[in-house]
Tab-separated table of N, CA and C in Angstrom:
chain	number	residue	atom	x	y	z
A	12	LYS	N	91.601	-209.606	154.514
A	12	LYS	CA	91.998	-209.996	153.190
A	12	LYS	C	90.789	-210.273	152.329
A	13	ARG	N	89.925	-211.208	152.803
A	13	ARG	CA	88.724	-211.420	152.021
A	13	ARG	C	87.589	-211.891	152.911
A	14	GLN	N	86.389	-211.622	152.441
A	14	GLN	CA	85.183	-211.981	153.158
A	14	GLN	C	84.052	-211.898	152.149
A	15	ALA	N	83.120	-212.822	152.209
A	15	ALA	CA	82.001	-212.834	151.271
A	15	ALA	C	80.695	-212.910	152.042
A	16	MET	N	79.596	-212.629	151.328
A	16	MET	CA	78.276	-212.750	151.924
A	16	MET	C	77.309	-213.235	150.860
A	17	ASP	N	76.219	-213.850	151.296
A	17	ASP	CA	75.205	-214.288	150.358
A	17	ASP	C	73.837	-214.298	151.031
A	18	ILE	N	72.805	-214.324	150.185
A	18	ILE	CA	71.429	-214.484	150.643
A	18	ILE	C	70.924	-215.758	149.971
A	19	PRO	N	70.795	-216.834	150.737
A	19	PRO	CA	70.307	-218.070	150.125
A	19	PRO	C	68.882	-217.891	149.609
A	20	ALA	N	68.628	-218.379	148.394
A	20	ALA	CA	67.294	-218.280	147.806
A	20	ALA	C	66.365	-219.287	148.470
A	21	ALA	N	65.107	-218.908	148.551
A	21	ALA	CA	64.078	-219.816	149.074
A	21	ALA	C	63.315	-220.380	147.890
A	22	ASP	N	63.236	-221.709	147.788
A	22	ASP	CA	62.498	-222.345	146.704
A	22	ASP	C	61.018	-222.398	147.054
A	23	VAL	N	60.183	-221.856	146.170
A	23	VAL	CA	58.737	-221.839	146.363
A	23	VAL	C	58.121	-222.754	145.302
A	24	PRO	N	57.352	-223.766	145.715
A	24	PRO	CA	56.730	-224.660	144.733
A	24	PRO	C	55.730	-223.895	143.862
A	25	TYR	N	55.745	-224.216	142.566
A	25	TYR	CA	54.832	-223.545	141.650
A	25	TYR	C	54.198	-224.588	140.738
A	26	SER	N	52.945	-224.821	140.935
A	26	SER	CA	52.148	-225.722	140.119
A	26	SER	C	52.907	-226.996	139.780
A	27	ARG	N	52.875	-227.388	138.532
A	27	ARG	CA	53.578	-228.599	138.099
A	27	ARG	C	54.909	-228.276	137.430
A	28	ILE	N	55.246	-227.024	137.379
A	28	ILE	CA	56.471	-226.602	136.697
A	28	ILE	C	57.698	-226.901	137.536
A	29	GLY	N	57.604	-226.708	138.796
A	29	GLY	CA	58.748	-226.918	139.687
A	29	GLY	C	58.810	-225.815	140.718
A	30	ASN	N	59.990	-225.490	141.109
A	30	ASN	CA	60.190	-224.463	142.132
A	30	ASN	C	60.644	-223.157	141.500
A	31	ILE	N	60.230	-222.078	142.115
A	31	ILE	CA	60.685	-220.748	141.708
A	31	ILE	C	61.548	-220.203	142.833
A	32	ALA	N	62.700	-219.682	142.494
A	32	ALA	CA	63.600	-219.118	143.507
A	32	ALA	C	63.134	-217.713	143.872
A	33	MET	N	62.934	-217.508	145.164
A	33	MET	CA	62.563	-216.189	145.664
A	33	MET	C	63.712	-215.671	146.534
A	34	ALA	N	63.807	-214.368	146.635
A	34	ALA	CA	64.875	-213.775	147.451
A	34	ALA	C	64.748	-214.249	148.890
A	35	GLY	N	65.875	-214.600	149.468
A	35	GLY	CA	65.896	-215.061	150.852
A	35	GLY	C	65.700	-213.916	151.827
A	36	ASP	N	65.599	-214.261	153.096
A	36	ASP	CA	65.382	-213.239	154.118
A	36	ASP	C	66.488	-213.221	155.166
A	37	LYS	N	67.609	-213.858	154.843
A	37	LYS	CA	68.701	-213.945	155.805
A	37	LYS	C	70.031	-213.737	155.090
A	38	LEU	N	70.862	-212.856	155.626
A	38	LEU	CA	72.172	-212.566	155.055
A	38	LEU	C	73.227	-213.380	155.786
A	39	ASN	N	73.994	-214.168	155.063
A	39	ASN	CA	75.047	-215.004	155.659
A	39	ASN	C	76.420	-214.437	155.310
A	40	PHE	N	77.328	-214.463	156.278
A	40	PHE	CA	78.692	-214.008	156.066
A	40	PHE	C	79.641	-215.193	156.157
A	41	THR	N	80.632	-215.220	155.283
A	41	THR	CA	81.687	-216.212	155.414
A	41	THR	C	82.688	-215.696	156.435
A	42	GLU	N	83.681	-216.511	156.762
A	42	GLU	CA	84.704	-216.068	157.705
A	42	GLU	C	85.564	-214.974	157.076
A	43	LEU	N	86.000	-214.058	157.907
A	43	LEU	CA	86.945	-213.025	157.497
A	43	LEU	C	88.337	-213.636	157.543
A	44	GLU	N	89.037	-213.642	156.424
A	44	GLU	CA	90.383	-214.203	156.363
A	44	GLU	C	91.391	-213.061	156.249
A	45	CYS	N	92.334	-213.005	157.178
A	45	CYS	CA	93.321	-211.926	157.227
A	45	CYS	C	94.736	-212.487	157.216
A	46	MET	N	95.665	-211.679	156.781
A	46	MET	CA	97.089	-211.973	156.897
A	46	MET	C	97.655	-210.919	157.838
A	47	ILE	N	98.171	-211.356	158.986
A	47	ILE	CA	98.672	-210.449	160.012
A	47	ILE	C	100.199	-210.493	159.995
A	48	ILE	N	100.825	-209.332	159.901
A	48	ILE	CA	102.286	-209.256	159.888
A	48	ILE	C	102.818	-209.611	161.269
A	49	VAL	N	103.833	-210.476	161.298
A	49	VAL	CA	104.414	-210.947	162.548
A	49	VAL	C	105.804	-210.335	162.713
A	50	ASP	N	106.065	-209.769	163.883
A	50	ASP	CA	107.381	-209.186	164.154
A	50	ASP	C	108.337	-210.257	164.688
A	51	GLU	N	109.571	-209.885	164.925
A	51	GLU	CA	110.585	-210.859	165.354
A	51	GLU	C	110.339	-211.407	166.752
A	52	ASN	N	109.529	-210.733	167.551
A	52	ASN	CA	109.201	-211.228	168.897
A	52	ASN	C	107.921	-212.064	168.910
A	53	LEU	N	107.317	-212.258	167.751
A	53	LEU	CA	106.084	-213.030	167.599
A	53	LEU	C	104.926	-212.468	168.417
A	54	ASN	N	104.888	-211.162	168.586
A	54	ASN	CA	103.836	-210.539	169.389
A	54	ASN	C	102.444	-210.797	168.821
A	55	ALA	N	102.267	-210.674	167.507
A	55	ALA	CA	100.953	-210.899	166.896
A	55	ALA	C	100.532	-212.353	167.058
A	56	TYR	N	101.475	-213.271	166.882
A	56	TYR	CA	101.170	-214.696	167.047
A	56	TYR	C	100.748	-214.986	168.489
A	57	LYS	N	101.481	-214.436	169.439
A	57	LYS	CA	101.171	-214.661	170.860
A	57	LYS	C	99.805	-214.093	171.212
A	58	GLU	N	99.488	-212.915	170.679
A	58	GLU	CA	98.186	-212.308	170.961
A	58	GLU	C	97.048	-213.178	170.428
A	59	MET	N	97.183	-213.687	169.203
A	59	MET	CA	96.154	-214.566	168.632
A	59	MET	C	96.059	-215.878	169.406
A	60	PHE	N	97.203	-216.447	169.764
A	60	PHE	CA	97.252	-217.692	170.528
A	60	PHE	C	96.576	-217.515	171.888
A	61	ASP	N	96.909	-216.427	172.574
A	61	ASP	CA	96.306	-216.149	173.886
A	61	ASP	C	94.796	-215.948	173.772
A	62	TRP	N	94.363	-215.306	172.697
A	62	TRP	CA	92.935	-215.069	172.487
A	62	TRP	C	92.197	-216.404	172.330
A	63	LEU	N	92.741	-217.301	171.520
A	63	LEU	CA	92.123	-218.618	171.352
A	63	LEU	C	92.082	-219.385	172.671
A	64	GLN	N	93.172	-219.354	173.415
A	64	GLN	CA	93.198	-220.045	174.711
A	64	GLN	C	92.174	-219.459	175.671
A	65	ARG	N	92.049	-218.139	175.670
A	65	ARG	CA	91.100	-217.464	176.557
A	65	ARG	C	89.666	-217.895	176.230
A	66	ILE	N	89.360	-218.063	174.951
A	66	ILE	CA	88.021	-218.490	174.543
A	66	ILE	C	87.716	-219.884	175.089
A	67	VAL	N	88.682	-220.775	174.998
A	67	VAL	CA	88.476	-222.162	175.406
A	67	VAL	C	88.485	-222.319	176.916
A	68	GLN	N	89.311	-221.563	177.614
A	68	GLN	CA	89.536	-221.804	179.038
A	68	GLN	C	88.694	-220.966	179.978
A	69	THR	N	87.973	-219.974	179.484
A	69	THR	CA	87.213	-219.113	180.388
A	69	THR	C	85.767	-219.016	179.971
A	70	ASN	N	84.943	-218.542	180.877
A	70	ASN	CA	83.558	-218.246	180.534
A	70	ASN	C	83.543	-217.004	179.667
A	71	GLU	N	82.606	-216.964	178.739
A	71	GLU	CA	82.542	-215.836	177.823
A	71	GLU	C	82.143	-214.565	178.559
A	72	ALA	N	82.871	-213.492	178.253
A	72	ALA	CA	82.533	-212.174	178.782
A	72	ALA	C	82.114	-211.306	177.609
A	73	SER	N	81.222	-210.411	177.835
A	73	SER	CA	80.756	-209.525	176.785
A	73	SER	C	81.875	-208.626	176.305
A	74	GLY	N	81.874	-208.297	175.022
A	74	GLY	CA	82.855	-207.374	174.474
A	74	GLY	C	82.727	-205.982	175.046
A	75	LEU	N	81.560	-205.671	175.615
A	75	LEU	CA	81.331	-204.354	176.214
A	75	LEU	C	81.714	-204.309	177.681
A	76	ASP	N	82.019	-205.454	178.265
A	76	ASP	CA	82.331	-205.525	179.693
A	76	ASP	C	83.786	-205.130	179.921
A	77	ARG	N	84.006	-203.892	180.268
A	77	ARG	CA	85.362	-203.385	180.499
A	77	ARG	C	85.654	-203.247	181.987
A	78	SER	N	84.764	-203.763	182.840
A	78	SER	CA	84.944	-203.611	184.278
A	78	SER	C	85.930	-204.623	184.846
A	79	ARG	N	86.227	-205.675	184.101
A	79	ARG	CA	87.143	-206.700	184.590
A	79	ARG	C	88.551	-206.379	184.105
A	80	ASN	N	89.520	-206.553	184.957
A	80	ASN	CA	90.867	-206.119	184.618
A	80	ASN	C	91.847	-207.237	184.317
A	81	ASN	N	91.706	-208.408	184.904
A	81	ASN	CA	92.731	-209.420	184.661
A	81	ASN	C	92.452	-210.191	183.378
A	82	ASP	N	93.508	-210.809	182.811
A	82	ASP	CA	93.422	-211.461	181.518
A	82	ASP	C	92.505	-212.669	181.505
A	83	THR	N	92.274	-213.300	182.636
A	83	THR	CA	91.455	-214.507	182.642
A	83	THR	C	89.985	-214.204	182.412
A	84	THR	N	89.569	-212.972	182.592
A	84	THR	CA	88.182	-212.611	182.343
A	84	THR	C	88.064	-211.574	181.240
A	85	ALA	N	89.057	-211.470	180.390
A	85	ALA	CA	89.004	-210.526	179.275
A	85	ALA	C	87.920	-210.963	178.290
A	86	PRO	N	87.339	-210.035	177.557
A	86	PRO	CA	86.298	-210.391	176.599
A	86	PRO	C	86.806	-211.408	175.565
A	87	THR	N	85.909	-212.295	175.139
A	87	THR	CA	86.294	-213.286	174.130
A	87	THR	C	85.995	-212.802	172.724
A	88	VAL	N	85.214	-211.730	172.589
A	88	VAL	CA	84.931	-211.146	171.285
A	88	VAL	C	85.503	-209.733	171.242
A	89	ALA	N	85.798	-209.272	170.039
A	89	ALA	CA	86.319	-207.916	169.871
A	89	ALA	C	85.920	-207.408	168.495
A	90	ASP	N	85.900	-206.107	168.331
A	90	ASP	CA	85.647	-205.505	167.029
A	90	ASP	C	86.974	-205.304	166.314
A	91	ILE	N	86.964	-205.477	165.001
A	91	ILE	CA	88.160	-205.284	164.178
A	91	ILE	C	87.837	-204.221	163.139
A	92	THR	N	88.716	-203.223	163.025
A	92	THR	CA	88.546	-202.187	162.014
A	92	THR	C	89.649	-202.310	160.979
A	93	VAL	N	89.246	-202.377	159.717
A	93	VAL	CA	90.186	-202.463	158.599
A	93	VAL	C	90.105	-201.147	157.838
A	94	ALA	N	91.247	-200.504	157.617
A	94	ALA	CA	91.293	-199.247	156.880
A	94	ALA	C	91.659	-199.524	155.431
A	95	ILE	N	90.875	-198.969	154.511
A	95	ILE	CA	91.158	-199.062	153.079
A	95	ILE	C	91.952	-197.817	152.717
A	96	LEU	N	93.146	-198.018	152.167
A	96	LEU	CA	94.048	-196.901	151.881
A	96	LEU	C	94.077	-196.562	150.400
A	97	SER	N	94.278	-195.270	150.115
A	97	SER	CA	94.457	-194.818	148.738
A	97	SER	C	95.900	-195.047	148.319
A	98	SER	N	96.223	-194.709	147.105
A	98	SER	CA	97.598	-194.863	146.620
A	98	SER	C	98.566	-193.942	147.359
A	99	HIS	N	98.036	-192.943	148.083
A	99	HIS	CA	98.862	-192.025	148.874
A	99	HIS	C	98.828	-192.373	150.361
A	100	ASN	N	98.377	-193.578	150.698
A	100	ASN	CA	98.276	-194.067	152.077
A	100	ASN	C	97.331	-193.242	152.953
A	101	ASN	N	96.312	-192.674	152.344
A	101	ASN	CA	95.262	-191.988	153.093
A	101	ASN	C	94.070	-192.929	153.226
A	102	THR	N	93.423	-192.927	154.379
A	102	THR	CA	92.259	-193.781	154.577
A	102	THR	C	91.098	-193.264	153.739
A	103	THR	N	90.558	-194.121	152.880
A	103	THR	CA	89.409	-193.741	152.053
A	103	THR	C	88.112	-194.281	152.643
A	104	ARG	N	88.172	-195.452	153.234
A	104	ARG	CA	87.021	-196.073	153.888
A	104	ARG	C	87.518	-196.960	155.019
A	105	THR	N	86.606	-197.283	155.933
A	105	THR	CA	86.920	-198.267	156.967
A	105	THR	C	85.801	-199.302	156.995
A	106	ILE	N	86.186	-200.520	157.326
A	106	ILE	CA	85.227	-201.596	157.532
A	106	ILE	C	85.383	-202.047	158.975
A	107	ARG	N	84.289	-202.010	159.711
A	107	ARG	CA	84.319	-202.413	161.119
A	107	ARG	C	83.551	-203.718	161.270
A	108	TYR	N	84.273	-204.777	161.640
A	108	TYR	CA	83.678	-206.088	161.866
A	108	TYR	C	83.324	-206.190	163.351
A	109	ILE	N	82.078	-206.522	163.641
A	109	ILE	CA	81.548	-206.504	164.997
A	109	ILE	C	81.539	-207.914	165.603
A	110	ASP	N	81.927	-208.001	166.879
A	110	ASP	CA	81.918	-209.259	167.648
A	110	ASP	C	82.733	-210.368	166.983
A	111	CYS	N	83.985	-210.083	166.692
A	111	CYS	CA	84.860	-211.059	166.040
A	111	CYS	C	85.383	-212.087	167.035
A	112	ILE	N	85.487	-213.321	166.550
A	112	ILE	CA	86.067	-214.421	167.311
A	112	ILE	C	87.036	-215.137	166.380
A	113	PRO	N	88.292	-215.307	166.784
A	113	PRO	CA	89.216	-216.047	165.917
A	113	PRO	C	88.822	-217.519	165.868
A	114	THR	N	88.856	-218.104	164.682
A	114	THR	CA	88.509	-219.510	164.525
A	114	THR	C	89.693	-220.345	164.065
A	115	THR	N	90.614	-219.732	163.343
A	115	THR	CA	91.759	-220.467	162.815
A	115	THR	C	93.002	-219.589	162.835
A	116	ILE	N	94.083	-220.132	163.341
A	116	ILE	CA	95.391	-219.507	163.193
A	116	ILE	C	96.177	-220.425	162.279
A	117	GLY	N	96.622	-219.899	161.158
A	117	GLY	CA	97.368	-220.702	160.199
A	117	GLY	C	98.776	-220.993	160.701
A	118	SER	N	99.507	-221.714	159.887
A	118	SER	CA	100.870	-222.076	160.285
A	118	SER	C	101.819	-220.902	160.080
A	119	LEU	N	102.775	-220.822	160.952
A	119	LEU	CA	103.807	-219.793	160.902
A	119	LEU	C	104.983	-220.367	160.126
A	120	PRO	N	105.421	-219.714	159.047
A	120	PRO	CA	106.523	-220.275	158.270
A	120	PRO	C	107.804	-220.372	159.102
A	121	MET	N	108.407	-221.529	159.103
A	121	MET	CA	109.647	-221.754	159.842
A	121	MET	C	110.749	-222.088	158.845
A	122	GLU	N	111.304	-221.053	158.264
A	122	GLU	CA	112.378	-221.257	157.305
A	122	GLU	C	113.432	-220.191	157.500
A	123	SER	N	114.642	-220.527	157.136
A	123	SER	CA	115.757	-219.609	157.286
A	123	SER	C	116.257	-219.206	155.910
A	124	THR	N	116.321	-217.899	155.695
A	124	THR	CA	116.837	-217.402	154.419
A	124	THR	C	117.909	-216.362	154.694
A	125	THR	N	118.767	-216.178	153.745
A	125	THR	CA	119.794	-215.152	153.857
A	125	THR	C	119.569	-214.123	152.768
A	126	GLY	N	120.059	-212.948	152.981
A	126	GLY	CA	119.949	-211.919	151.957
A	126	GLY	C	118.731	-211.055	152.167
A	127	ASP	N	117.799	-211.136	151.221
A	127	ASP	CA	116.619	-210.273	151.239
A	127	ASP	C	115.778	-210.489	152.498
A	128	THR	N	115.271	-209.380	153.005
A	128	THR	CA	114.379	-209.439	154.151
A	128	THR	C	112.977	-209.753	153.646
A	129	THR	N	112.338	-210.728	154.249
A	129	THR	CA	110.974	-211.069	153.864
A	129	THR	C	110.039	-210.768	155.030
A	130	ILE	N	108.825	-210.435	154.680
A	130	ILE	CA	107.813	-210.154	155.695
A	130	ILE	C	107.090	-211.462	155.991
A	131	ILE	N	107.014	-211.811	157.258
A	131	ILE	CA	106.308	-213.020	157.667
A	131	ILE	C	104.878	-212.634	158.024
A	132	ALA	N	103.935	-213.311	157.394
A	132	ALA	CA	102.524	-213.035	157.651
A	132	ALA	C	101.842	-214.302	158.158
A	133	LEU	N	100.956	-214.108	159.102
A	133	LEU	CA	100.240	-215.198	159.747
A	133	LEU	C	98.787	-215.179	159.273
A	134	PRO	N	98.316	-216.268	158.637
A	134	PRO	CA	96.901	-216.292	158.246
A	134	PRO	C	96.009	-216.564	159.457
A	135	VAL	N	94.979	-215.731	159.627
A	135	VAL	CA	94.039	-215.875	160.734
A	135	VAL	C	92.627	-215.693	160.178
A	136	SER	N	91.695	-216.531	160.625
A	136	SER	CA	90.288	-216.429	160.221
A	136	SER	C	89.439	-216.060	161.422
A	137	PHE	N	88.421	-215.235	161.165
A	137	PHE	CA	87.525	-214.763	162.214
A	137	PHE	C	86.076	-214.978	161.791
A	138	ARG	N	85.221	-215.301	162.747
A	138	ARG	CA	83.770	-215.245	162.566
A	138	ARG	C	83.328	-213.926	163.182
A	139	PHE	N	82.238	-213.352	162.677
A	139	PHE	CA	81.755	-212.079	163.195
A	139	PHE	C	80.243	-212.010	163.033
A	140	SER	N	79.611	-211.085	163.737
A	140	SER	CA	78.153	-210.938	163.693
A	140	SER	C	77.707	-210.182	162.458
A	141	TYR	N	78.314	-209.036	162.213
A	141	TYR	CA	77.985	-208.212	161.051
A	141	TYR	C	79.111	-207.214	160.850
A	142	PHE	N	79.014	-206.399	159.797
A	142	PHE	CA	80.032	-205.377	159.590
A	142	PHE	C	79.396	-204.062	159.157
A	143	GLU	N	80.148	-202.987	159.371
A	143	GLU	CA	79.712	-201.651	158.975
A	143	GLU	C	80.733	-201.095	158.007
A	144	LEU	N	80.261	-200.546	156.903
A	144	LEU	CA	81.130	-199.922	155.913
A	144	LEU	C	80.999	-198.418	156.058
A	145	ASN	N	82.096	-197.755	156.424
A	145	ASN	CA	82.082	-196.294	156.645
A	145	ASN	C	82.939	-195.605	155.606
C-alpha cells in the first residue's frame, strides 16, 4: 500500500554561521504497509499469524535455506513481490521487497452486515532490507 524512504542530512559545522546540511550517505526505508484480502476461511490471517509465531518461537533460518522441510524451521524472512497493474489489469512494473519480516498484524474487523458483500482486508506491516523496481 505504501512505503517511504529518506536520506537523513548530515549537519556540517561552518565557521560562525552555523551548520550546513550535506547529503547523507545512508538510505532509510519505512515499514511497508499492506492491506491483504482475507477469505472466509481466514487463510491469509492464519498465514500471517503463523509467520509471526514462527519468528518468535524458532531460531532464525535464512530465506535461502530451502533444505529444511518442516514448519518449525521454515525461514523467518521472505521476499514479497507487488505487481503494478494498468487499467487493463496488465502488469506494468513489479516491486520486489527483499528479506521481509512482518512486524504488525492489524485488527480483523468483526462485524455482521446483511445485503452488500464487503471485502475484508487485513492491515499488515513489514520491515525489509531493500527493494528492486523492475
